[in-house]
PDB file of C-alpha atoms in Angstrom:
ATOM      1  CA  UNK A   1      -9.899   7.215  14.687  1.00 54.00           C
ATOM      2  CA  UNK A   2     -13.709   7.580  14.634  1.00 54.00           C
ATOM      3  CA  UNK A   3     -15.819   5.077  15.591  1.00 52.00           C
ATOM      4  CA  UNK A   4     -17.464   5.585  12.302  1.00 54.00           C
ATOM      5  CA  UNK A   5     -13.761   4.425  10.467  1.00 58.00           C
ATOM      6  CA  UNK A   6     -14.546   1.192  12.187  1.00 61.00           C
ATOM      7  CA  UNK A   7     -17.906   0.674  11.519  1.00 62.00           C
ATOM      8  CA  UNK A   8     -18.295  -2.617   9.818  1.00 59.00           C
ATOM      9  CA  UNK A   9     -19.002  -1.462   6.653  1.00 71.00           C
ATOM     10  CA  UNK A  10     -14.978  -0.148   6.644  1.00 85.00           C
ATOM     11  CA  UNK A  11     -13.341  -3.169   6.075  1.00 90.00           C
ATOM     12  CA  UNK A  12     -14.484  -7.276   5.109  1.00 92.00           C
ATOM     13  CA  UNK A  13     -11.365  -7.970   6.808  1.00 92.00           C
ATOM     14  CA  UNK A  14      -9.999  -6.849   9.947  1.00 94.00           C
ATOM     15  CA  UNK A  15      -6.402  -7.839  11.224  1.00 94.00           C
ATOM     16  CA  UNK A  16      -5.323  -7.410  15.094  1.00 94.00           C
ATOM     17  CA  UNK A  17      -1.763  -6.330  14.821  1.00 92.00           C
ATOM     18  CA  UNK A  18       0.680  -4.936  12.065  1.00 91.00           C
ATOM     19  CA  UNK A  19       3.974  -7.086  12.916  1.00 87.00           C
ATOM     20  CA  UNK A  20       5.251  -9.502  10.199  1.00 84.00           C
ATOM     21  CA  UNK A  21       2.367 -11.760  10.848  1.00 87.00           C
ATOM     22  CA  UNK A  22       0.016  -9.309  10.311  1.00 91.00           C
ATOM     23  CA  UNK A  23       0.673  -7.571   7.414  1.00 90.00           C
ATOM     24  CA  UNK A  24       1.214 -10.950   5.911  1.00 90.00           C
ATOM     25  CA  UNK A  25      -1.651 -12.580   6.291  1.00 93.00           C
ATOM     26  CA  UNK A  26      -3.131  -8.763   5.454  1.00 94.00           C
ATOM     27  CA  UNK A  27      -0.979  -8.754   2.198  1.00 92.00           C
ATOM     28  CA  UNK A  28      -2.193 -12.213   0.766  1.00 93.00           C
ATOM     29  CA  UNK A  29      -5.861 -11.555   1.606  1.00 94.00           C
ATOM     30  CA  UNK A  30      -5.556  -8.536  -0.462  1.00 92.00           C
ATOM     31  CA  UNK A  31      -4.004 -11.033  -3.063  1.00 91.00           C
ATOM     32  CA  UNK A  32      -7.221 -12.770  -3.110  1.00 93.00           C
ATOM     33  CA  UNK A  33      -8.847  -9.931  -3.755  1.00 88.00           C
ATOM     34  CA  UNK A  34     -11.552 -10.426  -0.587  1.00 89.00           C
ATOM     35  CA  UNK A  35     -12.583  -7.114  -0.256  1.00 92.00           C
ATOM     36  CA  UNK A  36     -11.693  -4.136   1.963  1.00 93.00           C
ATOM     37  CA  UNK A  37      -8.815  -5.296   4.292  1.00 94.00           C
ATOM     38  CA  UNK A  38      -7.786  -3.313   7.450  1.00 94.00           C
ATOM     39  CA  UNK A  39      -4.881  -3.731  10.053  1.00 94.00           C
ATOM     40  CA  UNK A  40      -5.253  -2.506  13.205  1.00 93.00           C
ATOM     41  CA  UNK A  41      -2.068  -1.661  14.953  1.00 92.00           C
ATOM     42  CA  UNK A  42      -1.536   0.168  18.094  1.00 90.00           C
ATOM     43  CA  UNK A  43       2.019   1.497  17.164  1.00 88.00           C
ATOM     44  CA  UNK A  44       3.949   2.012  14.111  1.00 88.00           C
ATOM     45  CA  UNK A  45       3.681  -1.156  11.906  1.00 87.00           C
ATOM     46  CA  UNK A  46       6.122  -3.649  12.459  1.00 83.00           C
ATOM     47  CA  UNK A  47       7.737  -1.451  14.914  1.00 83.00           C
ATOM     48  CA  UNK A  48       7.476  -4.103  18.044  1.00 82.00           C
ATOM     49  CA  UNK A  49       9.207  -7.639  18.219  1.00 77.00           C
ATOM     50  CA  UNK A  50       8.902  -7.508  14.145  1.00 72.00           C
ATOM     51  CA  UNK A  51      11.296  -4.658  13.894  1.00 68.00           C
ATOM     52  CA  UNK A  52      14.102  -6.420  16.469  1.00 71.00           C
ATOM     53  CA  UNK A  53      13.981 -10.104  14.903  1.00 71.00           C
ATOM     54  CA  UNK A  54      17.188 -11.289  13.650  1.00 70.00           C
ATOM     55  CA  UNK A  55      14.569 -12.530  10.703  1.00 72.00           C
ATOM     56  CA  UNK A  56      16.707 -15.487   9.369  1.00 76.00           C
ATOM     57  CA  UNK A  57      15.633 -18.024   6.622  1.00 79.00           C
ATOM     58  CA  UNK A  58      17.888 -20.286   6.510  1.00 81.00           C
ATOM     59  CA  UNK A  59      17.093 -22.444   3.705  1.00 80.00           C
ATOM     60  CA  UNK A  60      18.555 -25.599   4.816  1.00 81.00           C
ATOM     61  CA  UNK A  61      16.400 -27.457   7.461  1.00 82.00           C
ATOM     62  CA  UNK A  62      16.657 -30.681   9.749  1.00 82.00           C
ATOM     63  CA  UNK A  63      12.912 -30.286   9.266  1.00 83.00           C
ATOM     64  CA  UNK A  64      12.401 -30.821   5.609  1.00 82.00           C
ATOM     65  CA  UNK A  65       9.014 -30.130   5.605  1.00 87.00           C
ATOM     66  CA  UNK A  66       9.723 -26.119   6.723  1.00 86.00           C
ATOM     67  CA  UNK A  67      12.292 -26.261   3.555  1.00 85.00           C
ATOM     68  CA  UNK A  68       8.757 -25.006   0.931  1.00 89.00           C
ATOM     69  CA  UNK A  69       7.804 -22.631   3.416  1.00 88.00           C
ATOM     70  CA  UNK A  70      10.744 -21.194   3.612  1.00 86.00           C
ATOM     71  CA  UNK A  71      11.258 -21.294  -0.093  1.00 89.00           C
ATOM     72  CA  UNK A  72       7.565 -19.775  -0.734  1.00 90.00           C
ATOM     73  CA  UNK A  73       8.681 -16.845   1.762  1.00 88.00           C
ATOM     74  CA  UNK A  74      11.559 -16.039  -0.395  1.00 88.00           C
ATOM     75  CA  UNK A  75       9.353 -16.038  -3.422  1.00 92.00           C
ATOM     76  CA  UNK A  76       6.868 -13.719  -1.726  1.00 91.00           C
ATOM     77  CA  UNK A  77       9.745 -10.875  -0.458  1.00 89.00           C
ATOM     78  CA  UNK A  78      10.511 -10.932  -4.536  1.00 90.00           C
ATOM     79  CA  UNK A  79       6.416 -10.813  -5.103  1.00 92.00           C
ATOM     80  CA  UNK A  80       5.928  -8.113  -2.853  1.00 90.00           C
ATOM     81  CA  UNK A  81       8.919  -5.728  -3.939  1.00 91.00           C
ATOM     82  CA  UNK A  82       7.485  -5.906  -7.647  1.00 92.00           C
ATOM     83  CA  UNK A  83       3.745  -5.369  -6.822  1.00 90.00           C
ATOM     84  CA  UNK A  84       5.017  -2.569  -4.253  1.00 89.00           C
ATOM     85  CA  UNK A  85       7.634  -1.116  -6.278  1.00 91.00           C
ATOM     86  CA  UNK A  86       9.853  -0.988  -3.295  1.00 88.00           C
ATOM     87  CA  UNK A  87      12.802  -2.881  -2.143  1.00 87.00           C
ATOM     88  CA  UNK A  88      12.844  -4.622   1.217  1.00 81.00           C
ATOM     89  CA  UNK A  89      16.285  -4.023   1.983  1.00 78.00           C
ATOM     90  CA  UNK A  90      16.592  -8.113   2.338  1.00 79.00           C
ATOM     91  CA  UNK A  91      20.666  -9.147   3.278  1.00 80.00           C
ATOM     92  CA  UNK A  92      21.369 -12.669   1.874  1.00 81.00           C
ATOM     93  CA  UNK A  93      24.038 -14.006   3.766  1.00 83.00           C
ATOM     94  CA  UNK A  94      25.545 -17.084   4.738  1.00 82.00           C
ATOM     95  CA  UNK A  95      25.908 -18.580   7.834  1.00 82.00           C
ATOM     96  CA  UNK A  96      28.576 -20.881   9.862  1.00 87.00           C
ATOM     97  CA  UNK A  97      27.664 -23.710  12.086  1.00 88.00           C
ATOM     98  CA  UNK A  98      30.462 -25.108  14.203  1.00 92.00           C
ATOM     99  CA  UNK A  99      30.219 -28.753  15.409  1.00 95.00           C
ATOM    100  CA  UNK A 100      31.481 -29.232  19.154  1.00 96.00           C
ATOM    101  CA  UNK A 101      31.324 -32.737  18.948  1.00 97.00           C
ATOM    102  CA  UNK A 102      31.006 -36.052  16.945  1.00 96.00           C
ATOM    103  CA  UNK A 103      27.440 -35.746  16.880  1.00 96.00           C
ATOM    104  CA  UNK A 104      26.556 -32.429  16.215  1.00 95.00           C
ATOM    105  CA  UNK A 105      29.428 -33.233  13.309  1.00 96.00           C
ATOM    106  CA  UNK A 106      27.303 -35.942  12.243  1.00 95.00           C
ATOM    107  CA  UNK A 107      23.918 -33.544  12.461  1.00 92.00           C
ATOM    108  CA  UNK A 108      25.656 -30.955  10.068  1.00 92.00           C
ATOM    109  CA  UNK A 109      26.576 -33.614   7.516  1.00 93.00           C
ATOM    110  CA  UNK A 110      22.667 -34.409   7.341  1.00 90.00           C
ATOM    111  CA  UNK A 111      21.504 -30.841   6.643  1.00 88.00           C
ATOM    112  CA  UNK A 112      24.798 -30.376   4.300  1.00 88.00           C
ATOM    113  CA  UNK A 113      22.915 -33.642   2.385  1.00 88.00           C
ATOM    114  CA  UNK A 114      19.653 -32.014   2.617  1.00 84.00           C
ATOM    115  CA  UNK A 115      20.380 -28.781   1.260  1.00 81.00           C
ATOM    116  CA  UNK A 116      22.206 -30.491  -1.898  1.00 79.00           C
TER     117      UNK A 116
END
């Protein structure tokens, strides 16, 4: 790329790296319509840890307070697939937790009670 293409008149925003975080925080400033947004990526986007993360979101969380964020990211995969026109291949699956002892038994009744 020409050091022209980055002049500063080529973008109002710049983003350092095209993993998940990236091209987030990319996609929702483009959202806000700010102006001329550009990622910079060294490799092919989302083609480093991005592209060998396990990527689950769980809904149910000890931590209540991740519970929006992680509903708000499920709204946004369905956002982004209708403004893109393109399906992100997203697996909704379940998942088993096993309880080794009394306590962790107790732990898993208190996220059972928080996701109902």
């Amino acid at each position: 790329m020409s050091a022209n293409a980055l002049s500063s008149e080529a973008a109002d925003l710049v983003i350092i790296g095209g993993g998940l975080w990236g091209l987030s925080i990319a996609w929702h400033y483009a959202r806000l319509d700010v102006g001329r947004v550009m990622v910079l990526e060294r490799n092919l986007l989302a083609s480093a840890a991005t592209s060998r993360a396990a990527a689950l979101l769980t809904r149910a969380r000890a931590k209540t307070a991740l519970m929006p964020l992680i509903a708000q990211t499920y709204a946004d995969i369905t956002a982004l697939e209708g403004e893109s026109g393109e399906a992100l291949d997203l697996h909704q699956v379940g998942s088993l937790h096993i309880a080794a002892s009394e306590a962790r038994q107790q732990e898993l009744r208190e996220l059972v009670a928080i996701a109902e």
